XYZ file of C-alpha atoms in Angstrom:
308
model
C -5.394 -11.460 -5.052
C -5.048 -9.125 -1.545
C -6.592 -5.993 -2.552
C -5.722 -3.255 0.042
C -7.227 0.520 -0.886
C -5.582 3.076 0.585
C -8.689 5.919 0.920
C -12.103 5.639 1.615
C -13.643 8.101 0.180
C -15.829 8.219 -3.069
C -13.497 6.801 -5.220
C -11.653 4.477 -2.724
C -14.951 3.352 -1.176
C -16.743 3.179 -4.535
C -13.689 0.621 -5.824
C -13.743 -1.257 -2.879
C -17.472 -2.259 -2.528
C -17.639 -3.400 -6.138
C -14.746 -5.520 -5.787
C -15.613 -7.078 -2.696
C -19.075 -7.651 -4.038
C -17.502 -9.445 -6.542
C -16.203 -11.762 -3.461
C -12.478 -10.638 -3.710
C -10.612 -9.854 -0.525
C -10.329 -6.260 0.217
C -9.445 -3.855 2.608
C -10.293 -0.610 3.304
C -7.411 1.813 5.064
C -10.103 4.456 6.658
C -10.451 6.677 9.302
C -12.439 8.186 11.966
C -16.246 7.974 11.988
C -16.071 6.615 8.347
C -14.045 3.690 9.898
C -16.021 3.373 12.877
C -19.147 3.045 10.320
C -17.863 0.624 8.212
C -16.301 -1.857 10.785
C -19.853 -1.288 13.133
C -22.279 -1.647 9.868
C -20.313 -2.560 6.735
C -19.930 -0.476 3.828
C -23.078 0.905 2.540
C -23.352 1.680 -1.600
C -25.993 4.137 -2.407
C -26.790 4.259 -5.855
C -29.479 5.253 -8.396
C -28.833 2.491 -11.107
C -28.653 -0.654 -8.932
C -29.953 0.857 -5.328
C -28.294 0.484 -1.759
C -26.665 -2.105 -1.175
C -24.477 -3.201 2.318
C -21.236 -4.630 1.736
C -19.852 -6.915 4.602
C -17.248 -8.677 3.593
C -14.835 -5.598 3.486
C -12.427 -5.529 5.895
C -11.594 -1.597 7.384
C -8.663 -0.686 9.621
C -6.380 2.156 10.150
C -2.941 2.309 8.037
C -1.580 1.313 11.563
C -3.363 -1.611 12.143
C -2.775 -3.055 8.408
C -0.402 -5.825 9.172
C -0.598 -7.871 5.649
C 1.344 -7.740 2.384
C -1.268 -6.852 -0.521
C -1.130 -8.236 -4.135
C -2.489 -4.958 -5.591
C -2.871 -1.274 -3.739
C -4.936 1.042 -5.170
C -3.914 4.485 -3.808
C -7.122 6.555 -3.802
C -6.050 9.811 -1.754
C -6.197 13.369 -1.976
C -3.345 14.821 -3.639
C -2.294 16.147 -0.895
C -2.699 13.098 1.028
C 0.186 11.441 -1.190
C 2.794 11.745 1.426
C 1.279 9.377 3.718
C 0.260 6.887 0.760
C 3.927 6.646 0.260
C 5.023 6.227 3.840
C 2.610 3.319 4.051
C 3.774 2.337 0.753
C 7.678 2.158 2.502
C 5.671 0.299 5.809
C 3.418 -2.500 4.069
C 4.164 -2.845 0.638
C 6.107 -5.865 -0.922
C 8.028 -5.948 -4.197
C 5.651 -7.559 -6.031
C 3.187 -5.259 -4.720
C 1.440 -3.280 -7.964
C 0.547 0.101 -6.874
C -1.618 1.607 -8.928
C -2.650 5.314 -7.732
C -5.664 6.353 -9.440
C -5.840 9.688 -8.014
C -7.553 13.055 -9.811
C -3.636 14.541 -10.521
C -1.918 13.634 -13.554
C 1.379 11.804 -12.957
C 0.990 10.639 -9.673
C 2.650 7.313 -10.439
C 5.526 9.129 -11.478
C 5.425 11.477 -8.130
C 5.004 8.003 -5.833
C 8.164 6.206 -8.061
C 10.765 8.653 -7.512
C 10.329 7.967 -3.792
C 9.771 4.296 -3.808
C 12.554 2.963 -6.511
C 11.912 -0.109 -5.468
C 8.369 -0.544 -5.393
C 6.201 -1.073 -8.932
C 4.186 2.011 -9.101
C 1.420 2.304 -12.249
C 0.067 5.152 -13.475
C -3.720 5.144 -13.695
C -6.865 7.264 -13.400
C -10.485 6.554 -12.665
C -13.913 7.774 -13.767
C -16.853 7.333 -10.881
C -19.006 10.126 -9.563
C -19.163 9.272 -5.945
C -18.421 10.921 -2.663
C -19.180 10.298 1.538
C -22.705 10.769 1.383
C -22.272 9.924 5.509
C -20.391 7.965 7.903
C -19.948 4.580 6.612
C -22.114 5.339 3.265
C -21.074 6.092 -0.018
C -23.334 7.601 -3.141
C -22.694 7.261 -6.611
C -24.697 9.421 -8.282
C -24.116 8.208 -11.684
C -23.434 4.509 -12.884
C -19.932 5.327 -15.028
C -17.127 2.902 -13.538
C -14.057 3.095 -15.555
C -10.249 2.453 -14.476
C -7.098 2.504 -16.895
C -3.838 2.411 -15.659
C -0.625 1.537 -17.765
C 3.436 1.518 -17.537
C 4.737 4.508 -18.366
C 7.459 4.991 -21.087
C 10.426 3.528 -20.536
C 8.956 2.244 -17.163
C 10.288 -1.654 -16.480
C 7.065 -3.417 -16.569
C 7.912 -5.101 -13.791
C 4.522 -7.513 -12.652
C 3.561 -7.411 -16.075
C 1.452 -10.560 -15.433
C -0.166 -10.063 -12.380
C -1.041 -6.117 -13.867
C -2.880 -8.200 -16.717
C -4.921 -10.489 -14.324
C -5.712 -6.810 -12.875
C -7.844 -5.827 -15.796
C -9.916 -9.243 -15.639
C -10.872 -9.146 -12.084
C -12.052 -5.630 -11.917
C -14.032 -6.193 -15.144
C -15.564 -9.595 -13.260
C -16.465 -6.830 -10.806
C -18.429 -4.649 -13.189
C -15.721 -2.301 -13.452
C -15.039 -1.158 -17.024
C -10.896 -1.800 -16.714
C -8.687 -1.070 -19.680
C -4.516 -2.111 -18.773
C -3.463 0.619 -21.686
C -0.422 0.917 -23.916
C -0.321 4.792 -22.987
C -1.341 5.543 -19.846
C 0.491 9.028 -20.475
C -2.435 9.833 -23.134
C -4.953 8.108 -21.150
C -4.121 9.428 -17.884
C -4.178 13.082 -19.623
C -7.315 12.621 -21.809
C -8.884 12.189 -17.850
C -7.046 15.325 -16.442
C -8.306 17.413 -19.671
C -12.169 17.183 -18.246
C -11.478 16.768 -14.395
C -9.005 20.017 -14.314
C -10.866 22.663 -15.929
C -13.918 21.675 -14.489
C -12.309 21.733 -10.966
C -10.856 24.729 -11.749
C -13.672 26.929 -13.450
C -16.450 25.161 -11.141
C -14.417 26.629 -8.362
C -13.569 29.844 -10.045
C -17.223 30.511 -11.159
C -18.461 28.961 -7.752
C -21.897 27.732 -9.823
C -23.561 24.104 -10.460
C -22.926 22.217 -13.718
C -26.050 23.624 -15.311
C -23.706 27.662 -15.757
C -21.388 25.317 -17.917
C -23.935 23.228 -20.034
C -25.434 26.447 -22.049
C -23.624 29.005 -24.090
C -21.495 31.474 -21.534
C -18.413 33.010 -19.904
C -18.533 29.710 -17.803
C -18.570 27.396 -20.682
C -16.056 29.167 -22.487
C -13.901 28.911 -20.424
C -13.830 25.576 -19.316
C -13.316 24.835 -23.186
C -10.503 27.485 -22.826
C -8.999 25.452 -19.989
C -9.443 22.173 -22.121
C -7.070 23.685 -25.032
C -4.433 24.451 -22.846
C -4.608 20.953 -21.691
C -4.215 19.548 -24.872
C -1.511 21.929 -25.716
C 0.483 20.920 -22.616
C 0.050 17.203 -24.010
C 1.424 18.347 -27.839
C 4.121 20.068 -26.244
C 4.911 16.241 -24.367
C 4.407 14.869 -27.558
C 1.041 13.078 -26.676
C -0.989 12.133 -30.054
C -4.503 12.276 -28.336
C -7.354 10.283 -30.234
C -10.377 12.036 -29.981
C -11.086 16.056 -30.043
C -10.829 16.413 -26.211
C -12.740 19.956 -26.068
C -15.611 17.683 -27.745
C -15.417 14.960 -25.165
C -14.971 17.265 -22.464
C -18.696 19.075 -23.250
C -20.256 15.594 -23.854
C -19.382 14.684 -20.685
C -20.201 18.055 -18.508
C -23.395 17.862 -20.798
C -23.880 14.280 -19.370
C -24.233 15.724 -15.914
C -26.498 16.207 -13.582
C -27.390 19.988 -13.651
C -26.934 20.843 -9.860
C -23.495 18.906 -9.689
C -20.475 20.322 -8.408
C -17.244 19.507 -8.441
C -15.150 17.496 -5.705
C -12.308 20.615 -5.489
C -14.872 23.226 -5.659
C -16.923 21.482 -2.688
C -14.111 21.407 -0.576
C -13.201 25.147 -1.108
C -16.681 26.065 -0.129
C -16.408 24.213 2.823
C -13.022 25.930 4.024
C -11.035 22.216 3.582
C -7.817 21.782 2.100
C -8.407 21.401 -1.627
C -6.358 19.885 -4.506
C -5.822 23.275 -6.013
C -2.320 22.603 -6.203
C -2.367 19.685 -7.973
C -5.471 20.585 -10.590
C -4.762 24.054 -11.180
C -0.735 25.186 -9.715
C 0.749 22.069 -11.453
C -0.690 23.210 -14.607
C 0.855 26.246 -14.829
C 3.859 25.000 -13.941
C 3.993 22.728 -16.403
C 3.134 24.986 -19.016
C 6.639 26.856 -17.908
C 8.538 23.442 -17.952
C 7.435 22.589 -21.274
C 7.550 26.679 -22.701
C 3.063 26.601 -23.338
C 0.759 28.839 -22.661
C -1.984 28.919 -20.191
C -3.174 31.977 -19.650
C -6.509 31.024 -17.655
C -5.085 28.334 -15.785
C -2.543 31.546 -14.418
C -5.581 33.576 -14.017
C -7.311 31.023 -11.926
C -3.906 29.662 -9.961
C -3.909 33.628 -9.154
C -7.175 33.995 -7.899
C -6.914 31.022 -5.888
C -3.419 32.673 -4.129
C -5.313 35.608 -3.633
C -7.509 34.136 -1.736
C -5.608 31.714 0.103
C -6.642 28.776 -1.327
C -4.445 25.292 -0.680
């Protein structure tokens, strides 16, 4: 298959190099000096469980200069990015294209559908620690690797085949791929840890450590996990595992001095995914008539302050 991945950051250039390691043929929509790195040097991988590698075989251009028709796009954006995923979407996709947007948001998919009937777009999420450590190099800082992405209800499964040799080649990459049966529940057993700690990493403006001991911090990022889960009752989403539990295992898990991706980007003054991790929560706890009382506190503070 023609992989294109639309993003280069952590999670786009994290995808990419383990996929192309795995010799499949991949390229990488970038931009600017992260471009200029990649096409000069390659794609560097710095990691702490296998070391830093260089990946050459990766092919990196701008969305303007893509001029081929891929099998599979993985949309790996911002959230507020997603506009220009879907115009390129519109420019270079095919119809038996299989978009699979793997961004931090839940429902993407949905969002990217709506505006491209006629396109196949997934629903999916991804775990992976990783971010631009500089031009041209990614770091993953910790060795999890995990993609799911489904139909959604009701969804035609369109591609059905080619979405199942999907889940094959990223596992021959060393990517732990599951093609689920509810992305819905998958997709918001993913949100339930990456929104609340987004949301109280930025509120609190502290380092994983505040949220791995007994606290105001850690209380309320288990707060924020419950109202989560309530949003997904109210949808009628049967969720498999006590999500407040997973949620601490998995901040636990962490290094103590990480941050989070939003709360970085609100320290540095950048657009943020605010709207998307903590506004869309509170609007879809008046959609679907549920609580969330911090998530309004936070989505408050964040207007306040002018934070996008």
């Amino acid at each position: 298959m023609k992989f294109c991945i639309f993003g280069a950051g952590g999670t786009g250039g994290t995808l990419a190099a383990y996929l192309a390691m795995a010799n499949n043929d991949v390229t990488l929509i970038a931009r600017g000096q992260h471009l200029k790195a990649i096409q000069e040097k390659g794609l560097v991988l710095h990691t702490n469980h296998r070391g830093t590698v260089t990946v050459d075989n990766i092919r990196a251009v701008t969305a303007a200069e893509y001029m081929d028709t891929p099998d599979v796009l993985f949309v790996c954006v911002k959230y507020y990015n997603l506009d220009d995923a879907v115009a390129f979407v519109r420019e270079k996709a095919g119809k038996n294209t299989l978009i699979v947007p793997i961004l931090n948001v839940f429902g993407t998919g949905g969002v990217m559908q709506e505006q491209l009937p006629d396109n196949t777009c997934l629903d999916g999420c991804i775990y992976v620690m990783s971010e631009i450590e500089a031009p041209g190099v990614i770091y993953q800082s910790n060795k999890i690797l995990r993609v799911i992405f489904g139909y959604r209800p009701k969804q035609e499964k369109k591609l059905i085949d080619k979405a199942g040799q999907l889940e094959q080649i990223l596992r021959d990459a060393e990517i732990k791929a599951h093609f689920s049966d509810n992305i819905i529940r998958d997709a918001l057993q993913k949100f339930a840890f990456v929104s609340p700690a987004a949301a109280a990493g930025s509120y609190f403006d502290v380092t994983c450590e505040k949220f791995q001991h007994p606290g105001e911090e850690r209380d309320t990022f288990t707060g924020l996990i419950k109202e989560v889960v309530a949003l997904g009752k109210a949808m009628e989403v049967e969720f498999e595992q006590d999500l407040v539990e997973v949620g601490l295992k998995m901040m636990d898990n962490l290094k103590p001095d990480s941050t989070m991706s939003m709360q970085r980007d609100i320290q540095r003054g950048r657009q943020s995914e605010f709207s998307g991790l903590v506004t869309r929560v509170v609007n879809l706890g008046k959609e679907y008539g549920v609580s969330v009382p911090l998530y309004e506190k936070i989505n408050d503070w964040g207007t306040a302050n002018g934070i996008k």
